[in-house]
Tab-separated table of C-alpha atoms in Angstrom:
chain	number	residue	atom	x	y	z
A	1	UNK	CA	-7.508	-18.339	10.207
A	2	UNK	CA	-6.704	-21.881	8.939
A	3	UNK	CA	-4.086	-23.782	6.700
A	4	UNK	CA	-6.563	-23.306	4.053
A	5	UNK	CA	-7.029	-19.696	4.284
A	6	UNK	CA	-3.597	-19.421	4.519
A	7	UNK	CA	-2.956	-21.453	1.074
A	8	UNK	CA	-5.710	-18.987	-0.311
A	9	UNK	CA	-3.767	-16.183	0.607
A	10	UNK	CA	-0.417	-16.955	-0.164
A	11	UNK	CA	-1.686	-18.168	-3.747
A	12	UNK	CA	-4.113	-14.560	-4.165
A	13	UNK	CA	-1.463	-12.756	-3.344
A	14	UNK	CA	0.519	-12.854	-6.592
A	15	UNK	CA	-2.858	-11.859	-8.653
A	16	UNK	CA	-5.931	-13.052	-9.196
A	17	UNK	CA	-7.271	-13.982	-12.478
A	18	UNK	CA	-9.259	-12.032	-15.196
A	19	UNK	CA	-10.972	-15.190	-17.008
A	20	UNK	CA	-15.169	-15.250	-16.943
A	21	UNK	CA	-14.932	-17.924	-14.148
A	22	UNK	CA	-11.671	-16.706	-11.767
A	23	UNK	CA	-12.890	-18.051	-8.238
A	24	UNK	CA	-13.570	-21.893	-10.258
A	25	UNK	CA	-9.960	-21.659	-11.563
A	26	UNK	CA	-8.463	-20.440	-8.521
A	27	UNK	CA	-10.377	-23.196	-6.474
A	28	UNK	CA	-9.310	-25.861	-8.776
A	29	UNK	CA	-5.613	-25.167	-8.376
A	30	UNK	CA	-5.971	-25.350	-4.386
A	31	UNK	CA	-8.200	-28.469	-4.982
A	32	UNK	CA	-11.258	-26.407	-3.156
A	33	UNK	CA	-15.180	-26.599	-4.317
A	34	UNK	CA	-15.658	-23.234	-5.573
A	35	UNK	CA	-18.602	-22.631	-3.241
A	36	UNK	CA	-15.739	-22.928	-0.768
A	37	UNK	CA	-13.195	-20.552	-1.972
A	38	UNK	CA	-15.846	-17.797	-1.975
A	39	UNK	CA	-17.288	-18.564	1.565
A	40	UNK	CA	-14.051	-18.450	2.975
A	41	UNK	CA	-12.943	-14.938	0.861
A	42	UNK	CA	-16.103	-13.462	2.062
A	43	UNK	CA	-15.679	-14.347	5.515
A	44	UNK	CA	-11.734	-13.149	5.555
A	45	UNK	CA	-12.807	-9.752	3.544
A	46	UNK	CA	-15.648	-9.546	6.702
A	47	UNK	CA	-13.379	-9.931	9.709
A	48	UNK	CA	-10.997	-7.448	7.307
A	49	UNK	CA	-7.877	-10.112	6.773
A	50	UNK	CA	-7.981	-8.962	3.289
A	51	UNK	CA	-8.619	-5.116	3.608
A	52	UNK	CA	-9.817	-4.830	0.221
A	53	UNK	CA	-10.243	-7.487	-2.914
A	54	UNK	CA	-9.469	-5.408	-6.031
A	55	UNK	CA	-7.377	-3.013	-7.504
A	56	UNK	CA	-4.209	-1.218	-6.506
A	57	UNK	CA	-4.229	1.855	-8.824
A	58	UNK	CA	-1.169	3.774	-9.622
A	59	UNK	CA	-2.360	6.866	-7.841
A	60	UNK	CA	-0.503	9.470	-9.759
A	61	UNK	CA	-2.478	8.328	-12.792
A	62	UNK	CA	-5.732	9.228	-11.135
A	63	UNK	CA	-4.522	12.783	-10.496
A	64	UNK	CA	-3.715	12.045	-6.894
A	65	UNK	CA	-0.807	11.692	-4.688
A	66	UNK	CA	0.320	10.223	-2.009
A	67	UNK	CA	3.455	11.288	0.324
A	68	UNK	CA	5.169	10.841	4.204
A	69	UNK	CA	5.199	12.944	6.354
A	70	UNK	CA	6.735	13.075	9.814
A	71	UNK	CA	6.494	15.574	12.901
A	72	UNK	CA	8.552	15.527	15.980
A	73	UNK	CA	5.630	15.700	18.734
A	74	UNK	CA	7.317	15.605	22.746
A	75	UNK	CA	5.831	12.429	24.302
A	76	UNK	CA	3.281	13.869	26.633
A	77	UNK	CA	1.290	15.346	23.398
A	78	UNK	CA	1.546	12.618	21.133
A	79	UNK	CA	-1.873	10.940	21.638
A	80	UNK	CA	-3.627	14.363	21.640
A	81	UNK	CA	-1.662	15.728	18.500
A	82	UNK	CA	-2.347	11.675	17.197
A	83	UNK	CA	-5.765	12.457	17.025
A	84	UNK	CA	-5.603	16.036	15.588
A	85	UNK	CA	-4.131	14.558	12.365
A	86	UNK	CA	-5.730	11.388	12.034
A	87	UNK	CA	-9.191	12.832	11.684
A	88	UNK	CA	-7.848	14.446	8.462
A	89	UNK	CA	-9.529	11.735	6.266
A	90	UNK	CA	-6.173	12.079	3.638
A	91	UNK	CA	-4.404	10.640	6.737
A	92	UNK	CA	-4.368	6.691	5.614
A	93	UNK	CA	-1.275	5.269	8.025
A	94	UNK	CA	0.402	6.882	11.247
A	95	UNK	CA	3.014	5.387	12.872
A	96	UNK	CA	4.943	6.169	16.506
A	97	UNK	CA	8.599	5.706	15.780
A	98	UNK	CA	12.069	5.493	17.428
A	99	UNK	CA	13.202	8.777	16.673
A	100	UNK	CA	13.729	12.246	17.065
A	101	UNK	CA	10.726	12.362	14.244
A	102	UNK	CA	8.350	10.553	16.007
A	103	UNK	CA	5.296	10.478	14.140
A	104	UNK	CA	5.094	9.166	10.644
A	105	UNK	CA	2.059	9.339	8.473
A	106	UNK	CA	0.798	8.520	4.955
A	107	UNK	CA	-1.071	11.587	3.527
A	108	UNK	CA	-3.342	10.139	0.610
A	109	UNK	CA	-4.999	12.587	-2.150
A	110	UNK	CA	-7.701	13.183	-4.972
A	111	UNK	CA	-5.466	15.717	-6.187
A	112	UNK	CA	-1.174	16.590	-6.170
A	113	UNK	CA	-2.064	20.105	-4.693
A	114	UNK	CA	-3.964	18.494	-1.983
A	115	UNK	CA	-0.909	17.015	-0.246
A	116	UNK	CA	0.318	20.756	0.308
A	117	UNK	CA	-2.656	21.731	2.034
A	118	UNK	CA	-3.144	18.879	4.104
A	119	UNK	CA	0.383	20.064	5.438
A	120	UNK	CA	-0.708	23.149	6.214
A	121	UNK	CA	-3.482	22.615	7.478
A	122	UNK	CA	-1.635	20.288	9.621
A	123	UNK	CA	0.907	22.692	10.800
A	124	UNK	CA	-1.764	24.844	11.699
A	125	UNK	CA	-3.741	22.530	13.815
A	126	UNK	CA	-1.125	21.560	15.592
A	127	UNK	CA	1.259	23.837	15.933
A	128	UNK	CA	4.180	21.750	14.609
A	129	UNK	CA	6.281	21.547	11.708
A	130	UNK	CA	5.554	18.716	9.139
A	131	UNK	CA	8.170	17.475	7.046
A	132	UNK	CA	6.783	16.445	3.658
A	133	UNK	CA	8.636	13.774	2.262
A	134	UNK	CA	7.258	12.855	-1.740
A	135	UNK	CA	8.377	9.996	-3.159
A	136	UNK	CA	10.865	11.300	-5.925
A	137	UNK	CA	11.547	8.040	-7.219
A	138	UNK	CA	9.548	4.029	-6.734
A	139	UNK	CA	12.297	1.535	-6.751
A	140	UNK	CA	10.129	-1.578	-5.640
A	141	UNK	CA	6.550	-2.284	-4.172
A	142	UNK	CA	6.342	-5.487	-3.592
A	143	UNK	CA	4.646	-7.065	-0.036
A	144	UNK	CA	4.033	-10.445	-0.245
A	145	UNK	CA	3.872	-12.677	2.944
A	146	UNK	CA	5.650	-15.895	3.524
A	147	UNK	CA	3.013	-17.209	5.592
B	26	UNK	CA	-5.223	-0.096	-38.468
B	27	UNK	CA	-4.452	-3.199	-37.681
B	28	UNK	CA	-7.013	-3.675	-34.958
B	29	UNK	CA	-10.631	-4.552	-35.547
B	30	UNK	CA	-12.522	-4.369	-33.052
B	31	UNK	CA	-16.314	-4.178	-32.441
B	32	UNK	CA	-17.944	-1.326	-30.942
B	33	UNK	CA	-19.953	-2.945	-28.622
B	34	UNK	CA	-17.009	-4.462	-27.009
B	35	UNK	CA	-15.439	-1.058	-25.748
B	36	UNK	CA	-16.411	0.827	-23.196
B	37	UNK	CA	-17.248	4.064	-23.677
B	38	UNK	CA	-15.750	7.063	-21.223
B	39	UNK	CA	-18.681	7.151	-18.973
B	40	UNK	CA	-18.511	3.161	-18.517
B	41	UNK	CA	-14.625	3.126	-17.981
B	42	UNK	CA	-15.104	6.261	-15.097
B	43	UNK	CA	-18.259	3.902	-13.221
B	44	UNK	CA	-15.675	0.671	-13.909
B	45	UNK	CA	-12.971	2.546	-12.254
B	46	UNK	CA	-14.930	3.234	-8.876
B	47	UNK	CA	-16.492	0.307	-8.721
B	48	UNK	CA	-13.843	-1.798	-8.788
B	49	UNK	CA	-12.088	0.430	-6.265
B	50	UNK	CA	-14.842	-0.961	-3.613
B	51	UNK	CA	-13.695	-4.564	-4.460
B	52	UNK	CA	-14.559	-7.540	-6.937
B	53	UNK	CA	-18.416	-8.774	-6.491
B	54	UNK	CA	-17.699	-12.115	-4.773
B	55	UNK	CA	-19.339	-14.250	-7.168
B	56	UNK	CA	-19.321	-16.861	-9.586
B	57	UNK	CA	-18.654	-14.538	-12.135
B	58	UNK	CA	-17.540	-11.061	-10.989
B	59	UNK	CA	-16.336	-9.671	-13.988
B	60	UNK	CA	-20.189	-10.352	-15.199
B	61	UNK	CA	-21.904	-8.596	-12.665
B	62	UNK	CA	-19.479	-5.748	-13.076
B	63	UNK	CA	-20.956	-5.563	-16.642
B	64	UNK	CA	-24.281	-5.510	-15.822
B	65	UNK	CA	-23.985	-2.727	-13.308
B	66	UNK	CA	-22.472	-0.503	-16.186
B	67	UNK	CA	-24.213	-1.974	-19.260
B	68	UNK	CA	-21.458	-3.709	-21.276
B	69	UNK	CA	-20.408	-7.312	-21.922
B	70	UNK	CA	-18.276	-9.052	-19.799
B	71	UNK	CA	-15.859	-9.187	-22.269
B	72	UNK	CA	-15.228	-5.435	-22.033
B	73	UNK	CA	-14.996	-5.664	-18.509
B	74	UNK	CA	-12.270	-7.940	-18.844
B	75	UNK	CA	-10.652	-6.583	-21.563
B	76	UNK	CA	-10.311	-3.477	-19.592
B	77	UNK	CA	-9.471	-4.300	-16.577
B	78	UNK	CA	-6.103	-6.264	-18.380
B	79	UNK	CA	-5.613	-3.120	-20.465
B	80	UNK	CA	-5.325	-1.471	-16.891
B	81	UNK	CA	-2.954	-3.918	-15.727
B	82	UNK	CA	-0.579	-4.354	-18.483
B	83	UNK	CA	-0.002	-0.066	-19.041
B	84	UNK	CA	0.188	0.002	-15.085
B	85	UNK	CA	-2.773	2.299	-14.196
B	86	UNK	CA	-3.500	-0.579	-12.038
B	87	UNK	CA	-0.212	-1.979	-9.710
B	88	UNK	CA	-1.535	-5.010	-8.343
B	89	UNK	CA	-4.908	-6.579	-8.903
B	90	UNK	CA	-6.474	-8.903	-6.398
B	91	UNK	CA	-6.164	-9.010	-2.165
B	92	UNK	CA	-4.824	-6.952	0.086
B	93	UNK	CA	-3.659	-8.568	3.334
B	94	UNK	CA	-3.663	-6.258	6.675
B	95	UNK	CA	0.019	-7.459	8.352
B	96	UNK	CA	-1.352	-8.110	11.907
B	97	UNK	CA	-3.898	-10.570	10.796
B	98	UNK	CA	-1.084	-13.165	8.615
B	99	UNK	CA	1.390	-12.448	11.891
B	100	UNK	CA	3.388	-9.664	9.886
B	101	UNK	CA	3.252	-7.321	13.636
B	102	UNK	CA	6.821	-5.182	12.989
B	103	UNK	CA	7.789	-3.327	10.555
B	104	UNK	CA	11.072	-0.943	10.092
B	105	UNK	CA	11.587	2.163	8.095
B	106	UNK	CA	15.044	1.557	6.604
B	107	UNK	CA	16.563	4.980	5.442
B	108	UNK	CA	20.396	5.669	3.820
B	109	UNK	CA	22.000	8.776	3.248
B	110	UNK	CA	23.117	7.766	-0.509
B	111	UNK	CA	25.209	10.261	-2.299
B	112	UNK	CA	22.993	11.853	-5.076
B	113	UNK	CA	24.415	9.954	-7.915
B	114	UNK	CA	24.233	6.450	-6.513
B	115	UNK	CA	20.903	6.523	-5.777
B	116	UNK	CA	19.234	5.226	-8.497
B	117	UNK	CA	21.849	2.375	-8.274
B	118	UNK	CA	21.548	1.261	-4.954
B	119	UNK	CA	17.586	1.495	-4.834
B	120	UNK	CA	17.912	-1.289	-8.011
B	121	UNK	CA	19.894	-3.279	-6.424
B	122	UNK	CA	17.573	-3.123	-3.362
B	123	UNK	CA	14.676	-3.989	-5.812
B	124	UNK	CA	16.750	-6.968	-6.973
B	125	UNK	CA	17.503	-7.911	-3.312
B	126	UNK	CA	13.926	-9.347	-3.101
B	127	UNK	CA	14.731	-8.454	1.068
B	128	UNK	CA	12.374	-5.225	1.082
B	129	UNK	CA	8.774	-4.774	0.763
B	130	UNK	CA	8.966	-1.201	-0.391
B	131	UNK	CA	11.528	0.900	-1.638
B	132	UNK	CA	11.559	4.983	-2.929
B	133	UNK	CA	13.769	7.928	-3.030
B	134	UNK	CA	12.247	10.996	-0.697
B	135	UNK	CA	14.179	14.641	-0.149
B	136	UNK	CA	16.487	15.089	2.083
B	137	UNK	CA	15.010	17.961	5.155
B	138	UNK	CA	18.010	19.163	6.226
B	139	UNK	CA	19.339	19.585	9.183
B	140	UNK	CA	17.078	17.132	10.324
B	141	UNK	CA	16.932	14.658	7.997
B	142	UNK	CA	19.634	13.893	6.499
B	143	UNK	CA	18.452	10.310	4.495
B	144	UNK	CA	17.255	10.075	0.663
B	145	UNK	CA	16.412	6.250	0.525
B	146	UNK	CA	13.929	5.030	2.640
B	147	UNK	CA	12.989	0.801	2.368
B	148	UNK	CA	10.441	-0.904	4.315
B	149	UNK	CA	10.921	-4.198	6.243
B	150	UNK	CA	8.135	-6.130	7.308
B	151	UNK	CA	8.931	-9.221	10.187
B	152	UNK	CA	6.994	-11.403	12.137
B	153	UNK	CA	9.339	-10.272	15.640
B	154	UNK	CA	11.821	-7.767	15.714
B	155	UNK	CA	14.611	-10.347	15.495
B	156	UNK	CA	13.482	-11.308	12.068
B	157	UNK	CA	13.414	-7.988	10.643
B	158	UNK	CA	16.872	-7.233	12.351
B	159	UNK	CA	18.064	-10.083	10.772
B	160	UNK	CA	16.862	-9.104	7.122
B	161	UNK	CA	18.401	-5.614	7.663
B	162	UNK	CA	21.975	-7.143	8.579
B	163	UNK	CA	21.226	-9.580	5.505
B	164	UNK	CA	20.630	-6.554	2.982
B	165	UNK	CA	23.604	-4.486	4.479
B	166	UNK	CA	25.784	-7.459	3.714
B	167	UNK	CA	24.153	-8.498	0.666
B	168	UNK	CA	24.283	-5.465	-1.290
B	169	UNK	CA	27.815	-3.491	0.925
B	170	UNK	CA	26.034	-0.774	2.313
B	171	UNK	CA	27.963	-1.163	5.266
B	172	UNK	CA	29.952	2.137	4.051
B	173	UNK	CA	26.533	4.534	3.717
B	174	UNK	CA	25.149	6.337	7.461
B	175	UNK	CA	21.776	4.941	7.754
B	176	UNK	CA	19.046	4.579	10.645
B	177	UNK	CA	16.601	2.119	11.325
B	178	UNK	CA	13.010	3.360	12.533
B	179	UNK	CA	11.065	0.720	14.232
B	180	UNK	CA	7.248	1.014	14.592
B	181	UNK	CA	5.982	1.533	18.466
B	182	UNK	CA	2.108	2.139	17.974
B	183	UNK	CA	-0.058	2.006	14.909
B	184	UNK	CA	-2.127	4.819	15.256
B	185	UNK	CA	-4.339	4.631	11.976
B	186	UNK	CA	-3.905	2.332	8.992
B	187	UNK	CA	-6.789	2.137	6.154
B	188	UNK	CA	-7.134	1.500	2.594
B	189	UNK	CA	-7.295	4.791	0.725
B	190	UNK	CA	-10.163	5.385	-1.840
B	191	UNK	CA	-9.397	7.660	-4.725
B	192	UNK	CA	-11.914	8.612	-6.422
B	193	UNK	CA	-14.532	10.938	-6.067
B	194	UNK	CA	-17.692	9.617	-4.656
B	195	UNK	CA	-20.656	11.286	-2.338
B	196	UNK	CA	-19.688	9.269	0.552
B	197	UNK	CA	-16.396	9.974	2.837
B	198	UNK	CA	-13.609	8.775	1.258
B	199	UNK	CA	-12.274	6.459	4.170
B	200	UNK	CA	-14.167	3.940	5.369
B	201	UNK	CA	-11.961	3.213	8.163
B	202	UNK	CA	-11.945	5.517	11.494
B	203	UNK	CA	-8.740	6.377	13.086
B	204	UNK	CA	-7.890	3.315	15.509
B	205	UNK	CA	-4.963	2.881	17.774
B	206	UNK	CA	-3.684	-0.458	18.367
B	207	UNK	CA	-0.532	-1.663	19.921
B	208	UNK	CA	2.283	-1.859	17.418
B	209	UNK	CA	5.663	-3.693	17.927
């Protein structure tokens, strides 16, 4: 990754246009050929950069759900109990962290009954309690990168 | 009714549902995306767009355009930021964290007591752990949350992360396997 796709990114990542030509008017404000600006999208969607180039939907108005969970997994079965629950394919992010709760994962939905099943399903798998934690209220979502 | 519009320059249910999916597998990289989009589903590009805008502005769609993976743009720690706020602050304080413009996520959860005692949980992305320190000090100070018990959960291993797909389509859902790499 250059300067240049790093001006790409930083300007994509506030939107991108909905016009008939969005790559030309997105090139001309970074003063790139067009031809350009798509090579080098294509090429940072391929090595995954950008993990995906469209929309971010507002899940809940799909009829889906999303929601953390967290387990607390003693150290010498956390890599075995890891990959118990990530070959759930609702598991989209799991995370080892500094606490008593030590493993923190995104559980991701077609449905809002789903995410009560994956828990169980979880619990039984595993043998350990999972702590569902739904979002009760969005304040902010927001990640942009100073870059 | 104040609106004319032609019929042709709608889409129809069945068109909207294909639009929907598509999209969710990313924007043809093209000259003209929204376009080819309308060919695939039989409708002008002007629908297409239309749509897509109607999506954005009444927030079925949250963001429209890239996605950036952290590691790869140097973004390698991250900290779960979580506050025991007293019911009837909460709502204020997760505002003011909004207007903070320090935090990359922020949402009320339920509390899971006696274990887990904290009802605000932000997100901190940093390029080294000292930056993301620093921006937690900054937003303590900022805001005078210095008063509310808090912890800070810092991210040792990634174990999976992948872009979820949503809707229903014959082939798995994820396209991502479960990868570990080391995290912070």
């Amino acid at each position: 990754m250059d300067e240049i796709d790093r001006t790409i990114i930083r300007e994509l990542q506030y939107g991108f246009p909905i016009t008939d030509s969005p790559f030309a008017e997105v090139a001309s404000r970074l003063g790139l050929s067009e031809a350009e600006l798509l090579d080098r999208i294509t090429r940072l969607r391929e090595d995954n950069t950008l993990t995906r180039f469209g929309p971010m939907y507002q899940i809940e108005r799909l009829g889906g759900a999303f929601s953390l969970a967290a387990m607390s997994v003693p150290a010498e079965a956390f890599d075995q109990i890891a990959e118990i629950v990530n070959q759930l394919p609702e598991i989209a992010h799991n995370y080892e962290r500094n606490h008593e709760l030590n493993m923190w994962f995104v559980i991701a939905t077609e449905s809002v009954e789903g995410v009560s099943e994956v828990v169980d399903k979880l619990e039984q798998l595993t043998g350990y309690k999972v702590f569902n934690m739904p979002k009760l209220e969005e304040y902010y979502v927001g990640l942009f990168f100073d870059l | 009714m104040t609106n004319i519009t032609t019929s042709s320059d709608e889409l129809t249910p069945p068109q909207e549902i294909a639009l929907k999916s598509l999209i969710e597998d990313g924007l043809p990289l093209v000259t003209h995306p929204y376009q080819q989009l309308a060919e695939t589903i039989g409708s002008s590009e002007s629908a297409v767009i239309q749509t897509i805008r109607s999506w954005l502005d009444d927030g079925l769609i949250k963001r429209w355009g890239i996605v950036v993976k952290h590691h790869s743009v140097g973004y390698t720690h991250n900290a779960m930021v979580v506050w025991d706020v007293p019911n009837h602050q909460v709502d204020e304080i997760g505002e003011r964290i909004k207007a903070s413009g320090l935090v990359s996520l922020c949402y009320r959860r339920p509390r899971r007591l006696p274990h887990w005692p904290y009802n605000l949980f932000c997100m901190i992305h940093g390029k080294n752990r000292e930056a993301v320190m620093a921006q937690i000090e900054r937003l303590i100070n900022d805001i005078g949350l210095q008063h509310l018990s808090r912890d800070v959960l810092f991210s040792y291993k990634q174990y999976k992360q992948c872009g979820g797909h949503f809707l229903r389509r014959s082939v798995t859902p994820f396209s991502t396997s479960g990868h570990r790499t080391q995290h912070g």
